[in-house]
XYZ file of C-alpha atoms in Angstrom:
611
model
C -45.884 -101.518 13.752
C -43.889 -104.329 12.020
C -45.914 -105.644 9.091
C -46.672 -105.358 5.380
C -48.669 -102.832 3.339
C -49.448 -102.620 -0.284
C -51.974 -102.924 -3.116
C -52.674 -105.365 -5.860
C -53.975 -103.413 -8.902
C -54.099 -102.607 -12.533
C -53.513 -98.919 -11.774
C -50.633 -97.153 -13.630
C -47.283 -97.803 -11.913
C -46.549 -94.214 -10.924
C -49.820 -93.862 -8.981
C -49.523 -97.283 -7.402
C -46.005 -96.575 -6.197
C -47.051 -93.178 -4.787
C -49.829 -94.835 -2.835
C -47.463 -97.491 -1.657
C -44.984 -94.848 -0.398
C -47.793 -93.073 1.428
C -49.035 -96.263 3.156
C -45.562 -97.345 4.113
C -44.951 -93.982 5.755
C -47.623 -94.638 8.290
C -45.836 -97.742 9.639
C -42.537 -95.984 10.544
C -43.214 -95.532 14.265
C -39.769 -96.187 15.775
C -36.072 -95.519 14.934
C -35.300 -99.267 15.323
C -37.637 -100.134 12.374
C -36.274 -100.934 8.898
C -38.515 -100.527 5.777
C -38.453 -101.504 2.109
C -40.556 -102.025 -0.918
C -40.868 -104.538 -3.812
C -42.982 -104.203 -6.943
C -43.841 -106.234 -9.956
C -45.956 -104.333 -12.501
C -46.672 -107.440 -14.588
C -48.320 -109.048 -11.574
C -49.850 -105.786 -10.394
C -48.319 -106.094 -6.948
C -46.865 -103.259 -4.906
C -45.760 -104.247 -1.377
C -43.877 -102.591 1.416
C -42.781 -103.729 4.871
C -41.450 -102.557 8.209
C -39.520 -104.802 10.612
C -37.514 -104.448 13.758
C -33.717 -104.310 13.085
C -32.271 -107.710 13.507
C -35.566 -109.476 13.785
C -36.591 -112.645 12.120
C -38.317 -110.596 9.326
C -35.417 -108.241 8.741
C -34.091 -108.924 5.313
C -37.136 -108.927 3.003
C -37.844 -109.751 0.252
C -36.919 -113.423 0.056
C -36.543 -115.079 -3.314
C -35.522 -118.429 -4.706
C -32.387 -118.975 -6.775
C -34.099 -118.113 -10.070
C -36.049 -115.119 -8.684
C -39.297 -116.733 -9.873
C -40.687 -116.832 -6.304
C -40.658 -113.818 -4.022
C -41.884 -113.724 -0.420
C -42.376 -110.789 1.861
C -42.936 -112.041 5.342
C -43.675 -110.246 8.656
C -43.637 -111.887 12.074
C -41.817 -115.023 13.262
C -41.815 -118.674 12.358
C -40.634 -121.522 14.611
C -39.866 -124.496 12.436
C -38.350 -127.862 13.276
C -34.654 -127.469 13.848
C -33.914 -129.862 11.007
C -35.836 -127.834 8.419
C -32.977 -125.654 7.210
C -30.509 -128.516 7.163
C -32.874 -130.585 5.090
C -33.387 -127.769 2.619
C -29.567 -127.316 2.232
C -29.214 -131.103 1.796
C -31.537 -130.809 -1.179
C -29.496 -128.187 -2.917
C -31.095 -124.968 -1.767
C -28.912 -121.968 -1.165
C -29.768 -120.137 2.103
C -28.290 -116.704 2.649
C -27.644 -115.240 6.044
C -31.212 -113.924 6.400
C -32.872 -115.781 9.287
C -36.091 -116.381 7.337
C -34.496 -117.338 4.033
C -35.707 -120.976 4.211
C -39.351 -119.974 4.016
C -39.409 -119.304 0.276
C -37.905 -122.752 -0.364
C -40.496 -124.361 1.807
C -43.128 -123.018 -0.636
C -41.317 -124.777 -3.468
C -41.169 -128.155 -1.627
C -44.409 -128.206 0.429
C -47.678 -128.402 -1.551
C -49.571 -127.469 1.685
C -47.641 -124.298 2.341
C -48.199 -122.296 4.666
C -50.103 -124.916 6.627
C -46.846 -126.167 8.192
C -45.731 -122.780 9.423
C -45.666 -122.295 13.183
C -45.946 -118.835 14.645
C -47.588 -115.411 14.306
C -47.248 -113.927 10.835
C -48.680 -112.557 7.658
C -47.148 -112.299 4.224
C -47.332 -112.003 0.479
C -45.976 -114.519 -1.987
C -45.516 -113.787 -5.656
C -45.141 -116.692 -8.099
C -43.992 -115.324 -11.433
C -44.236 -118.639 -13.170
C -47.855 -119.162 -12.319
C -48.623 -115.473 -12.518
C -50.216 -115.397 -9.035
C -49.930 -113.346 -5.903
C -51.035 -114.822 -2.570
C -51.818 -113.165 0.754
C -51.569 -115.307 3.917
C -51.576 -115.080 7.725
C -51.277 -117.297 10.715
C -54.127 -119.604 11.749
C -54.812 -117.727 14.988
C -55.254 -114.376 13.358
C -52.864 -112.789 15.727
C -50.765 -110.914 13.058
C -53.580 -108.668 11.739
C -53.939 -107.715 8.085
C -56.572 -105.093 7.239
C -57.883 -104.859 3.705
C -60.146 -102.720 1.488
C -61.527 -103.725 -1.914
C -62.147 -100.812 -4.281
C -63.100 -100.895 -7.877
C -59.535 -100.355 -8.999
C -57.314 -101.953 -6.325
C -57.151 -104.356 -3.440
C -55.435 -102.615 -0.481
C -53.840 -104.338 2.495
C -51.902 -103.255 5.522
C -50.846 -104.208 9.013
C -52.520 -101.122 10.294
C -55.839 -99.688 9.188
C -54.344 -96.112 9.237
C -52.258 -97.085 6.174
C -55.488 -97.619 4.238
C -56.937 -94.321 5.579
C -53.852 -92.465 4.336
C -54.708 -93.306 0.676
C -58.482 -93.784 1.006
C -59.560 -90.897 3.197
C -63.264 -91.571 2.371
C -62.933 -94.568 4.683
C -62.618 -92.259 7.756
C -66.073 -93.183 9.052
C -66.859 -95.282 12.085
C -68.693 -98.579 11.695
C -71.441 -98.302 14.328
C -71.792 -102.048 14.684
C -68.128 -102.324 15.517
C -68.167 -99.324 17.837
C -71.050 -100.925 19.735
C -69.009 -104.151 20.131
C -65.934 -102.203 21.262
C -67.940 -100.517 24.019
C -69.651 -103.656 25.088
C -66.632 -105.929 25.313
C -63.422 -104.210 24.289
C -63.258 -106.122 21.041
C -64.595 -105.975 17.499
C -65.986 -109.238 16.323
C -66.352 -111.134 13.013
C -63.235 -109.750 11.273
C -64.488 -106.179 11.064
C -62.615 -103.045 11.878
C -63.787 -99.840 13.456
C -63.977 -98.306 9.987
C -66.664 -98.836 7.321
C -65.242 -100.461 4.335
C -62.169 -101.910 6.063
C -62.140 -105.553 7.152
C -59.598 -107.900 8.733
C -58.182 -111.005 6.912
C -59.585 -114.083 8.718
C -57.101 -116.441 10.395
C -55.504 -119.094 8.148
C -56.337 -117.140 5.016
C -54.850 -118.011 1.628
C -56.150 -115.461 -0.852
C -54.926 -115.705 -4.409
C -54.769 -112.926 -7.035
C -54.236 -112.955 -10.766
C -53.849 -110.081 -13.222
C -54.267 -107.591 -10.405
C -57.643 -108.929 -9.152
C -58.843 -111.466 -6.561
C -59.229 -114.949 -7.932
C -59.844 -117.038 -4.813
C -60.546 -116.363 -1.062
C -59.460 -119.704 0.454
C -58.167 -121.020 3.742
C -55.385 -123.491 4.470
C -56.729 -124.597 7.801
C -60.119 -125.138 9.437
C -60.606 -125.661 13.248
C -62.636 -128.818 12.582
C -59.401 -130.574 11.646
C -58.314 -130.450 15.338
C -61.777 -130.542 16.885
C -62.515 -134.044 15.443
C -59.465 -135.749 17.034
C -60.409 -138.444 19.480
C -60.079 -137.456 23.200
C -57.391 -139.073 25.293
C -57.465 -140.391 28.888
C -55.909 -137.993 31.456
C -52.535 -139.699 31.781
C -52.098 -140.241 27.994
C -53.131 -136.619 27.359
C -50.531 -135.348 29.842
C -47.729 -137.378 28.264
C -48.603 -136.090 24.845
C -48.871 -132.496 26.076
C -45.498 -132.809 27.832
C -43.873 -134.208 24.718
C -45.151 -131.355 22.541
C -44.266 -128.643 25.031
C -40.760 -129.943 25.863
C -39.867 -130.769 22.254
C -40.903 -127.406 20.892
C -39.958 -124.975 23.708
C -36.299 -124.557 22.715
C -37.380 -123.217 19.309
C -38.690 -120.109 21.023
C -35.291 -119.197 22.440
C -33.550 -119.335 19.132
C -32.734 -116.577 16.748
C -30.249 -113.694 16.378
C -31.912 -111.371 18.935
C -31.557 -111.433 22.671
C -34.493 -113.058 24.533
C -35.746 -112.060 28.041
C -38.387 -113.731 30.076
C -41.477 -111.753 31.121
C -41.907 -113.565 34.353
C -45.117 -113.569 36.473
C -46.144 -115.332 39.607
C -48.462 -117.708 37.698
C -48.146 -121.296 36.350
C -47.558 -120.535 32.676
C -44.248 -118.674 32.884
C -43.325 -121.142 35.600
C -43.705 -124.001 33.143
C -41.404 -122.202 30.689
C -38.750 -121.694 33.328
C -39.034 -125.400 34.481
C -37.987 -126.517 31.056
C -35.570 -123.837 30.010
C -32.196 -125.510 29.774
C -29.856 -122.538 29.170
C -27.023 -121.916 31.614
C -27.350 -119.815 34.735
C -27.299 -116.128 34.050
C -28.205 -116.591 30.360
C -31.925 -115.510 30.557
C -32.687 -111.981 31.837
C -36.013 -111.970 33.657
C -38.245 -109.076 34.458
C -41.639 -108.463 36.097
C -43.917 -105.457 35.920
C -44.494 -103.688 39.206
C -46.168 -100.662 40.776
C -45.417 -98.118 43.528
C -47.390 -99.208 46.564
C -45.452 -102.373 47.361
C -43.932 -105.401 45.583
C -46.975 -107.176 44.243
C -47.305 -110.981 44.301
C -46.080 -111.235 40.727
C -42.890 -109.616 41.692
C -42.439 -111.556 44.946
C -42.972 -114.954 43.315
C -41.218 -114.207 40.086
C -38.094 -113.042 41.973
C -37.989 -116.354 43.863
C -38.524 -118.423 40.643
C -35.721 -116.578 38.880
C -33.370 -116.974 41.882
C -34.145 -120.757 41.980
C -33.329 -121.012 38.268
C -30.090 -118.966 38.671
C -31.305 -116.227 36.290
C -31.139 -112.457 36.819
C -34.323 -110.641 37.652
C -35.393 -106.989 37.797
C -38.598 -105.004 38.196
C -39.958 -102.614 35.586
C -42.155 -100.118 37.466
C -45.081 -98.142 36.117
C -45.103 -95.311 38.655
C -44.761 -91.552 38.695
C -42.991 -91.362 35.359
C -45.813 -93.367 33.819
C -48.485 -91.124 35.280
C -46.663 -87.936 34.185
C -46.565 -89.240 30.581
C -49.989 -90.848 30.606
C -51.671 -88.333 28.162
C -49.070 -89.112 25.557
C -49.061 -92.806 26.268
C -52.854 -93.000 26.063
C -52.785 -91.264 22.679
C -50.160 -93.557 21.322
C -52.014 -96.583 22.656
C -55.147 -95.711 20.720
C -53.276 -94.542 17.575
C -50.937 -97.546 17.212
C -53.871 -100.042 17.484
C -56.223 -98.105 15.190
C -58.558 -97.524 18.184
C -58.868 -101.203 19.286
C -56.837 -100.945 22.565
C -58.298 -98.591 25.097
C -56.269 -96.268 27.322
C -56.088 -98.905 30.117
C -53.562 -100.629 27.923
C -51.132 -97.754 28.287
C -49.373 -99.414 31.243
C -48.374 -102.538 29.258
C -47.199 -100.310 26.374
C -45.077 -98.276 28.750
C -43.373 -101.250 30.393
C -42.780 -102.898 27.023
C -40.910 -99.727 26.034
C -38.677 -100.323 29.036
C -38.452 -104.052 28.372
C -36.898 -103.409 25.016
C -33.866 -101.947 26.768
C -33.283 -105.364 28.315
C -34.033 -107.480 25.157
C -35.864 -107.007 21.909
C -37.615 -110.327 22.228
C -40.133 -110.915 25.121
C -40.798 -114.568 25.982
C -44.158 -114.911 27.836
C -46.562 -117.468 29.207
C -49.421 -115.734 27.469
C -52.489 -117.767 26.460
C -51.681 -120.747 28.721
C -54.982 -120.441 30.618
C -56.857 -119.919 27.375
C -55.453 -123.055 25.705
C -54.981 -125.472 28.595
C -57.985 -124.410 30.654
C -60.100 -122.939 27.739
C -60.545 -119.745 29.735
C -62.615 -117.035 28.134
C -60.819 -113.716 28.556
C -63.560 -111.367 27.404
C -67.293 -111.156 27.497
C -69.900 -108.324 27.418
C -69.401 -106.049 30.385
C -71.701 -103.860 32.427
C -71.183 -100.210 31.476
C -73.159 -97.129 32.380
C -75.676 -96.841 29.498
C -76.809 -93.345 30.527
C -73.913 -91.576 28.675
C -74.833 -93.003 25.283
C -77.754 -91.858 23.139
C -80.298 -94.528 21.900
C -78.784 -94.659 18.358
C -75.550 -96.118 19.670
C -77.125 -97.934 22.570
C -78.959 -100.080 20.038
C -75.601 -101.304 18.627
C -74.190 -101.884 22.116
C -77.096 -104.090 22.999
C -76.921 -105.955 19.695
C -73.259 -106.680 20.367
C -74.218 -108.895 23.263
C -76.292 -111.087 21.022
C -73.467 -111.346 18.533
C -71.042 -112.457 21.178
C -73.301 -115.254 22.484
C -73.818 -116.403 18.944
C -70.191 -116.692 18.086
C -69.377 -118.112 21.532
C -71.637 -121.094 20.731
C -68.788 -123.230 19.399
C -66.170 -125.649 20.576
C -64.667 -124.042 23.728
C -61.068 -124.399 22.637
C -61.793 -123.219 19.131
C -63.372 -120.099 20.645
C -60.213 -119.517 22.799
C -57.717 -120.340 20.047
C -59.272 -118.969 16.910
C -61.759 -116.291 17.855
C -60.548 -114.860 21.199
C -57.026 -114.585 19.843
C -58.037 -112.838 16.604
C -60.709 -110.449 18.024
C -59.536 -109.841 21.591
C -55.875 -110.655 22.223
C -54.598 -109.335 18.888
C -55.034 -105.669 19.868
C -52.731 -105.764 22.926
C -50.418 -108.037 21.103
C -50.080 -105.542 18.286
C -49.522 -102.712 20.738
C -46.752 -104.473 22.608
C -45.222 -105.717 19.380
C -44.504 -102.156 18.329
C -41.747 -102.369 21.006
C -40.789 -106.022 21.360
C -41.224 -109.292 19.523
C -43.757 -111.389 21.446
C -43.392 -115.169 21.840
C -45.462 -117.797 23.604
C -45.059 -121.570 23.460
C -48.673 -122.037 24.403
C -49.854 -121.155 20.912
C -47.412 -123.573 19.333
C -49.265 -125.615 16.719
C -48.364 -128.976 18.420
C -49.362 -127.744 21.861
C -52.719 -126.465 20.699
C -53.450 -129.454 18.551
C -52.746 -131.729 21.483
C -54.948 -129.549 23.794
C -57.837 -130.329 21.597
C -57.534 -134.000 22.775
C -57.803 -133.140 26.503
C -60.437 -135.028 28.542
C -62.886 -132.764 30.447
C -61.204 -133.686 33.693
C -57.895 -132.171 32.477
C -59.336 -128.738 31.696
C -61.120 -128.314 35.013
C -58.019 -127.919 37.197
C -54.302 -127.042 37.106
C -53.036 -130.672 37.515
C -51.497 -130.881 33.960
C -49.498 -127.653 34.429
C -48.338 -128.544 37.945
C -47.111 -131.962 36.731
C -45.372 -130.240 33.773
C -43.556 -127.900 36.207
C -42.686 -130.741 38.592
C -41.266 -132.865 35.784
C -39.113 -130.070 34.580
C -37.956 -128.628 37.897
C -39.349 -130.150 41.046
C -38.129 -127.156 43.171
C -40.279 -124.827 41.166
C -43.365 -126.930 41.960
C -42.751 -126.176 45.654
C -43.127 -122.352 45.192
C -46.711 -121.143 45.478
C -48.068 -119.004 42.712
C -49.397 -115.442 43.118
C -52.811 -116.817 44.088
C -51.529 -119.639 46.354
C -51.568 -122.602 43.956
C -48.897 -125.235 44.446
C -46.398 -125.380 47.295
C -45.225 -128.129 49.542
C -48.421 -128.655 51.533
C -51.532 -128.433 49.357
C -54.084 -128.918 52.168
C -52.537 -127.147 55.148
C -51.390 -124.402 55.082
C -52.010 -124.392 51.269
C -55.822 -123.933 51.502
C -55.413 -121.083 53.909
C -52.898 -119.341 51.709
C -55.193 -119.753 48.678
C -58.063 -118.239 50.609
C -56.031 -115.320 51.784
C -54.636 -114.497 48.283
C -58.080 -114.944 46.826
C -59.423 -112.487 49.423
C -56.601 -109.905 48.764
C -57.124 -110.275 44.993
C -60.842 -109.628 45.217
C -60.292 -106.828 47.811
C -57.958 -105.037 45.425
C -60.385 -105.432 42.540
C -63.148 -104.071 44.762
C -61.005 -101.218 45.904
C -59.909 -100.283 42.373
C -62.008 -100.273 39.180
C -64.528 -102.746 40.582
C -65.456 -100.695 43.588
C -69.275 -100.546 44.107
C -70.778 -97.089 44.208
C -71.829 -97.262 47.915
C -68.302 -98.317 48.901
C -66.832 -95.464 46.764
C -68.838 -92.950 48.721
C -67.518 -94.309 51.978
C -63.945 -94.314 50.654
C -64.406 -90.718 49.542
C -65.444 -89.665 53.055
C -62.347 -91.414 54.483
C -59.951 -90.194 51.740
C -57.781 -88.283 54.273
C -56.681 -91.637 55.651
C -55.545 -92.934 52.266
C -56.999 -96.371 52.727
C -55.815 -97.329 49.198
C -52.436 -98.093 50.765
C -53.914 -101.072 52.574
C -55.381 -102.730 49.427
C -53.681 -101.586 46.254
C -50.560 -103.014 44.756
C -50.863 -106.523 46.103
C -51.698 -108.101 42.707
C -51.854 -105.279 40.173
C -49.323 -102.688 39.183
C -51.755 -100.033 37.876
C -54.669 -98.504 39.613
C -56.794 -96.233 37.382
C -59.697 -95.493 39.724
C -57.446 -93.619 42.215
C -55.220 -92.172 39.433
C -58.204 -90.688 37.592
C -59.555 -89.192 40.811
C -56.275 -87.739 41.982
C -53.101 -87.524 39.745
C -54.903 -87.553 36.401
C -57.979 -85.525 37.348
C -56.814 -82.413 35.394
C -56.350 -84.486 32.271
C -59.736 -86.120 32.735
C -61.487 -82.723 32.992
C -59.664 -81.322 30.042
C -60.570 -84.234 27.805
C -64.017 -85.254 28.821
C -65.535 -81.944 29.677
C -64.059 -80.401 26.561
C -66.995 -78.951 24.372
C -65.718 -80.940 21.482
C -66.047 -84.232 23.445
C -69.462 -83.329 24.796
C -70.632 -82.502 21.264
C -70.271 -86.033 19.973
C -73.688 -87.119 18.581
C -73.728 -90.477 20.377
C -73.130 -89.023 23.864
C -75.495 -87.561 26.394
C -73.773 -84.339 27.453
C -75.363 -84.047 30.940
C -74.802 -87.710 31.748
C -71.099 -87.388 30.833
C -70.630 -84.284 32.941
C -72.390 -85.905 35.905
C -70.207 -89.007 35.564
C -66.967 -87.054 35.420
C -67.882 -84.794 38.421
C -69.145 -87.882 40.299
C -65.806 -89.709 39.966
C -63.580 -86.804 40.539
C -65.488 -84.946 43.320
C -68.323 -86.931 44.829
C -66.957 -90.456 45.598
C -68.359 -92.361 42.657
C -66.558 -95.014 40.582
C -66.791 -94.670 36.862
C -63.377 -96.043 35.964
C -64.530 -98.357 33.147
C -66.642 -95.609 31.632
C -63.756 -93.168 31.711
C -61.592 -95.749 30.018
C -64.052 -96.003 27.222
C -64.924 -92.366 26.806
C -61.233 -91.305 26.752
C -60.534 -94.025 24.139
C -63.517 -93.051 21.984
C -62.610 -89.414 22.056
C -59.012 -90.063 21.145
C -60.188 -92.340 18.371
C -62.337 -89.497 16.975
C -59.604 -86.978 17.201
C -56.844 -89.240 15.675
C -58.832 -90.833 12.936
C -62.219 -89.275 12.170
C -61.681 -85.532 12.756
C -58.490 -85.260 10.681
C -57.421 -85.963 7.205
C -53.960 -86.922 8.208
C -52.025 -87.365 11.475
C -48.293 -87.686 12.169
C -47.510 -89.721 15.214
């Protein structure tokens, strides 16, 4: 995926450059990527990069007029519109590269990169001071893996790049594996591999003479936590100012932008304040095969109201026919962190790139404005795991509740993003550049000042939508929020949508076992047509049972899979047969077992893999 790789070392130049070339080769996933390298033997730095053609980070490395400062940057940055003009006014020469101003910001801002706004990581070489610095965004969204050996410090956007030159690291970290099974996330800046860690958010790590000198940070959440709270009206005004002032930045750049539109409030707020002309913003929504889901129905109405084109990207029969390959790519591209249930978003993002290489979203709005927790320990059938691994799964729950004992918004903004959201973000970013104004620094900083009353309801977002486009405020969301009449029939609509949402969950992966048996007995009537597709565009319980049953058997009943030391063979066989043949529901367990098996085959059972 787009990002940087490299090593900081005193190793001989020829060996360091060979290792750099090997690492960089693992990041060339798509034909629309561009790659390059930059080295400085005197500093002991060997760095490479991949970027999407035409993206913000296309054009590395960046250097100042004298060549004394060199920056290799991956990701995007959304600065104040006056930044580049100010730099030019102070005599800096900016070439045509979109990110060229960043290297000059370092020269002028003693707090660099604290003022940067976006998802990124990068390496900065200062030849005058003789230092090399690694950095990343404060939310930890743009992952950077690292490994410290006795002769080099290795870093990479993907863990597989480190495995390519340090094959001895192809060993699973059981603590991390237990956390992944328990909650689909690896915590505390670990990876799934022993000896490979993740750079913490807001890192500023300095190297000199090829070795680490200081592991620092340019930002601490306490800086925003300690702001005084505002009353509800004042808070809303400050939030509105931050959102409206900064939103236009996210529609800038050389690449075409499209809106990934849902039926919810967050994308609605973006559309309410988008001020481009009619027909200038292509919109799309992800859909399925049973019917137009609520996201599609509402998004289509929102786009029409705003005078923007809209289309549906469907995950249907073509997706199912390619699921084995998509599942493998999902696990491979994310170094095992995203499970196979993330294959649908990966598939639709491949199609979305044909519309525009930049995907504007309303992602993280609930997490920031409502402090919603998007992940927690889940109930999974423990019978399939042997006691050795079950111990780590149980311990993961305790770790989660320990790290969750913090400021609610700090958890959402700085832990949930880095350890949960970043895996899907990385997967989708292999295809499109992802943007969201809800993780804008000013918006998040302001959200820390919200009174309790403002985070307990949707009033702030509804006001934001109404102030931007009052007509959009009159359109109910996918779950019935908003509309002209909040009490009647609004309350009835919300109850109905809430019922259909829960019914679909209960009929899909959340179906209780006793209901699954009844559904199995009534399968000739295809009752799924009554419930599925109203809110979701993918339906794995039914897919695993029917269209994907052959693949499930081939993968999970394979002797290689059943021989894994942490699995109970009989329990796995019973689970698979129960789901496919006897009306049981083990969708979540199948997700996890498929993902674990692919992780083993792609990373642990092989010395190299070409995907």
